[in-house]
Amino acid sequence: MTISSNTAVTATFVSNQADKVGIYRPSTGEWFLDRNGDGCSTDKCVRSLATAGAVPVVGDWNRSGVTLLGLFLPATAQWRLDINGNGTLEDCGIDNCLGTFGQGTDIPIAGKWSSTGYDRIGVFLLFYERWYMDVNGNGSLNNCSKDRCANLSVYRDGDLPVTGDWSGDGVTKVGLYRPSTGQWFLDRNGDKSWDGCSQDLCISSFGAEGDLPVTGDWSGTGPSKVGVFRPNTGEWFLDLNGNNKWDGCGIDLCLTDFGDAGDIPVA
C-alpha cells in the first residue's frame, strides 16, 4: 500500500495459532480441512484415513502443536490415531492403537486433560451421562482416581458433549450444548461438576435447532470459544470475539459453503 502523505494507520494482528475448521464425511471416509482458515476453499483433503462406521476425533497426539486426525471405532471401542500426521492409517507400530476405551454408543472426545502432556482420548457415556477422560494416557478405562470423570447435573436427553479450554489456562474442560434451545453449559472452573451460571459459564443462545456444536480458539488468544456448523446449508457461525453471543458476520466469523448434510464438523 502506497500513501501520498503522512497518515495515521493501525493494524490488527491475529495469531497464526487460531483454530480452523474441517469436516469428516462418513459416507465416503473423506476429510476436508480448511488449513489456511479462509473458509472458502479446502486446503487439505485426506482420503486414506477411514474405516466404515468410524467416528472422527482430532487432537495433538504427538506434542507437535499441530492437530492430527484419528478415528473411534464403535464396533470394537478401539481408537486409531495418526501419530505421524501423514493422513494414512498405518499399523500400530507406526500410528497409535488404543482401547478398548468406551462402548459402541459412547461419543468420543479428546483434550489436554492436565497441565502437562498432550491431547488424550475420552468418551461421553450417554447411558451414565458422564465423561471419562484418559488422563494417564494408557488407553484403558481405569477408575476415576487414576483417570478423570465428570458429570454435569444440568444434562438433559438430547444434549451434546463439547470440550474446550474455557478459562484459557491450558487445560481442556467439558461442557454441553443443547440443540433444541441453542444453550451452552460449560464447566469454566474445571471442577468436573455443574456449579451454576455464577461459577461456570452459561450461554443463553448461540445456534439453532439442527446445528452441530464446534469449539475452538478462533482468534488465537487462548480461551476456546463456541460455534456451530449448519449442515443443511454448509454454513459456520463462530464466536470470534468471545463474548458468548452472536454479533453478526461483520464482528464474528461466518463461513459459507463448507460441508453438507451428514458431515461431522471438527476443529
XYZ file of C-alpha atoms in Angstrom:
267
model
C 0.000 0.000 0.000
C 1.392 3.401 -1.012
C 0.183 6.641 0.603
C 0.854 10.188 -0.576
C 1.114 11.995 2.770
C 1.631 11.447 6.479
C -1.253 9.232 7.576
C -2.136 7.505 10.843
C -2.596 3.789 10.255
C -3.489 0.871 12.515
C -3.143 -2.879 12.195
C -4.800 -5.785 13.938
C -2.602 -8.858 14.252
C -4.221 -12.270 14.561
C -2.184 -15.210 15.841
C -1.483 -17.947 13.306
C -2.288 -20.399 16.078
C -6.011 -19.773 15.681
C -8.056 -22.939 15.272
C -9.520 -23.705 11.871
C -12.468 -25.829 10.818
C -12.859 -29.020 8.864
C -15.326 -31.804 8.192
C -15.319 -35.575 8.126
C -17.682 -37.148 5.599
C -18.783 -40.588 6.871
C -20.406 -41.552 3.582
C -17.052 -41.508 1.785
C -14.487 -41.515 4.613
C -13.022 -38.226 3.388
C -11.675 -35.317 5.442
C -11.800 -31.749 4.125
C -9.664 -29.378 6.184
C -9.579 -25.584 5.844
C -5.900 -25.280 6.700
C -5.435 -21.571 5.902
C -8.631 -20.520 7.686
C -10.296 -18.654 4.837
C -13.409 -20.815 4.973
C -13.869 -20.790 1.229
C -11.538 -23.470 -0.027
C -10.394 -26.894 1.028
C -6.655 -26.770 1.659
C -6.102 -30.382 2.638
C -8.021 -33.464 1.607
C -7.438 -36.805 3.306
C -8.892 -39.919 1.719
C -6.749 -42.688 3.202
C -7.735 -42.362 6.853
C -11.116 -44.009 7.038
C -12.880 -47.076 8.378
C -16.528 -47.984 7.848
C -18.685 -46.828 10.741
C -15.889 -44.825 12.394
C -16.387 -41.524 14.219
C -13.797 -38.735 13.803
C -11.677 -37.416 16.653
C -8.831 -34.901 16.428
C -6.033 -33.812 18.750
C -2.344 -33.075 19.160
C -1.326 -36.711 19.664
C 2.457 -36.201 19.480
C 3.201 -32.858 21.230
C 3.930 -31.179 17.891
C 1.434 -28.351 18.387
C -0.411 -29.479 15.260
C -3.868 -31.037 15.373
C -3.840 -34.544 13.905
C -6.589 -36.910 12.822
C -7.990 -40.017 14.425
C -10.924 -42.394 14.483
C -13.047 -44.080 17.134
C -14.379 -47.470 16.038
C -17.710 -48.037 17.818
C -17.934 -51.728 16.926
C -14.847 -52.529 18.997
C -14.305 -49.328 21.064
C -10.835 -49.144 19.525
C -9.041 -45.916 18.595
C -6.676 -45.299 15.671
C -4.649 -42.091 15.958
C -2.477 -40.723 13.152
C 0.639 -40.112 15.266
C 2.991 -39.280 12.401
C 0.468 -36.951 10.745
C 0.745 -38.325 7.219
C -3.024 -38.741 6.847
C -2.842 -42.518 6.465
C -3.855 -45.322 8.811
C -0.750 -47.434 9.285
C -0.071 -50.355 11.598
C 0.074 -49.925 15.366
C 3.860 -49.771 15.438
C 3.775 -46.543 13.427
C 0.493 -44.918 14.426
C -1.247 -45.363 17.768
C -3.837 -48.038 18.520
C -5.738 -47.678 21.794
C -8.598 -49.433 23.502
C -10.840 -50.802 24.356
C -11.829 -47.438 25.772
C -15.548 -46.796 25.960
C -18.535 -48.535 24.433
C -20.077 -48.507 20.998
C -22.769 -45.995 21.951
C -20.319 -43.533 23.530
C -19.376 -40.205 21.962
C -15.600 -39.823 21.512
C -13.825 -36.695 22.762
C -10.222 -35.561 23.119
C -8.390 -32.917 25.084
C -5.427 -31.902 27.183
C -6.826 -33.189 30.457
C -3.895 -31.987 32.589
C -1.492 -29.061 32.504
C 1.297 -31.304 31.244
C 1.468 -33.691 28.336
C -0.549 -33.712 25.151
C -4.071 -34.410 23.927
C -5.539 -37.711 25.043
C -8.772 -39.540 24.382
C -12.007 -39.701 26.321
C -15.675 -40.589 25.949
C -19.058 -39.287 26.961
C -21.205 -42.203 28.126
C -24.792 -41.463 27.189
C -26.168 -44.168 29.475
C -24.433 -42.763 32.551
C -24.453 -39.088 31.430
C -20.782 -38.912 32.361
C -17.390 -38.176 30.833
C -14.386 -40.467 31.221
C -11.008 -38.939 30.340
C -7.819 -40.924 29.828
C -5.555 -38.668 31.888
C -2.722 -41.170 32.255
C -2.723 -41.876 28.515
C -2.611 -45.666 28.709
C -5.669 -46.117 26.508
C -7.538 -48.071 29.168
C -10.673 -47.095 31.030
C -9.349 -47.016 34.607
C -11.267 -45.820 37.639
C -11.874 -42.142 38.339
C -8.963 -41.903 40.772
C -6.449 -42.807 38.053
C -8.204 -41.114 35.162
C -10.822 -38.340 35.411
C -14.607 -38.461 35.445
C -17.025 -35.584 35.064
C -20.761 -35.195 35.434
C -22.820 -32.062 34.807
C -26.181 -32.319 36.562
C -27.734 -29.885 34.097
C -27.703 -32.606 31.392
C -30.947 -33.385 29.551
C -31.704 -36.011 26.929
C -30.527 -34.748 23.553
C -27.685 -32.601 24.895
C -24.352 -32.996 23.097
C -20.959 -33.057 24.843
C -18.374 -30.422 23.969
C -14.849 -29.782 25.188
C -12.643 -26.719 25.313
C -10.294 -24.592 27.372
C -12.996 -22.202 28.597
C -10.716 -20.321 31.003
C -7.534 -20.149 28.933
C -5.348 -21.976 31.464
C -4.185 -24.658 29.016
C -6.399 -27.472 30.346
C -9.355 -28.869 28.409
C -12.693 -28.902 30.224
C -16.126 -30.319 29.436
C -19.486 -28.811 28.587
C -22.871 -29.392 26.999
C -24.699 -27.943 24.004
C -28.489 -28.117 23.904
C -29.604 -28.237 20.243
C -33.272 -27.584 20.999
C -32.559 -24.160 22.526
C -29.043 -23.183 21.450
C -27.929 -23.096 25.089
C -24.416 -23.974 26.291
C -23.377 -25.117 29.772
C -19.603 -25.035 30.187
C -17.553 -26.172 33.187
C -15.476 -22.997 33.345
C -13.866 -23.623 36.730
C -12.854 -27.139 35.729
C -14.088 -28.991 38.813
C -15.908 -31.515 36.588
C -19.329 -30.773 38.056
C -22.060 -28.210 37.468
C -21.920 -25.232 39.851
C -24.463 -22.914 38.229
C -24.071 -19.939 35.929
C -22.328 -17.792 38.542
C -19.294 -20.096 38.766
C -19.474 -21.944 35.477
C -20.475 -20.490 32.117
C -23.988 -20.337 30.666
C -24.598 -19.123 27.124
C -28.270 -18.402 26.592
C -28.443 -18.750 22.820
C -25.802 -19.485 20.205
C -27.109 -21.763 17.495
C -30.403 -23.011 16.134
C -32.164 -26.353 16.068
C -30.317 -28.713 13.752
C -26.943 -27.024 14.245
C -23.953 -29.058 15.412
C -21.614 -27.591 18.042
C -17.955 -26.863 17.383
C -15.438 -25.206 19.692
C -12.002 -23.706 19.198
C -9.748 -20.726 19.750
C -10.913 -18.880 16.639
C -8.871 -15.752 17.380
C -5.650 -17.305 18.686
C -5.949 -15.526 22.034
C -6.028 -18.599 24.305
C -9.521 -19.472 25.554
C -11.791 -21.721 23.488
C -14.915 -20.154 22.042
C -18.181 -21.587 20.805
C -19.550 -22.008 17.316
C -21.976 -24.051 15.256
C -21.999 -25.839 11.917
C -25.285 -25.798 9.993
C -25.261 -28.993 7.894
C -28.210 -28.225 5.629
C -26.518 -25.061 4.291
C -22.808 -25.709 4.883
C -22.572 -22.551 6.997
C -20.470 -21.963 10.119
C -21.084 -19.304 12.766
C -18.107 -18.818 15.099
C -17.912 -16.521 18.135
C -14.742 -14.757 17.045
C -14.709 -12.061 19.740
C -15.557 -14.489 22.537
C -18.408 -12.531 24.122
C -20.682 -15.605 24.022
C -23.300 -14.089 21.734
C -23.837 -13.756 18.016
C -22.867 -10.269 16.756
C -23.225 -10.830 13.033
C -20.738 -11.666 10.303
C -19.013 -8.301 10.461
C -17.868 -8.879 14.043
C -17.939 -12.640 14.464
C -16.892 -15.147 11.820
C -19.136 -16.600 9.124
C -18.002 -19.339 6.765
C -20.168 -20.495 3.880
C -20.453 -23.489 1.581
C -18.099 -25.672 3.594
C -19.785 -29.004 4.234
C -23.009 -30.851 3.513
C -25.751 -32.650 5.398
C -24.333 -35.751 7.068
C -20.858 -34.255 7.536
C -19.319 -34.124 11.020
C -17.533 -30.878 11.992
C -14.043 -30.828 13.509
C -11.721 -28.017 14.544
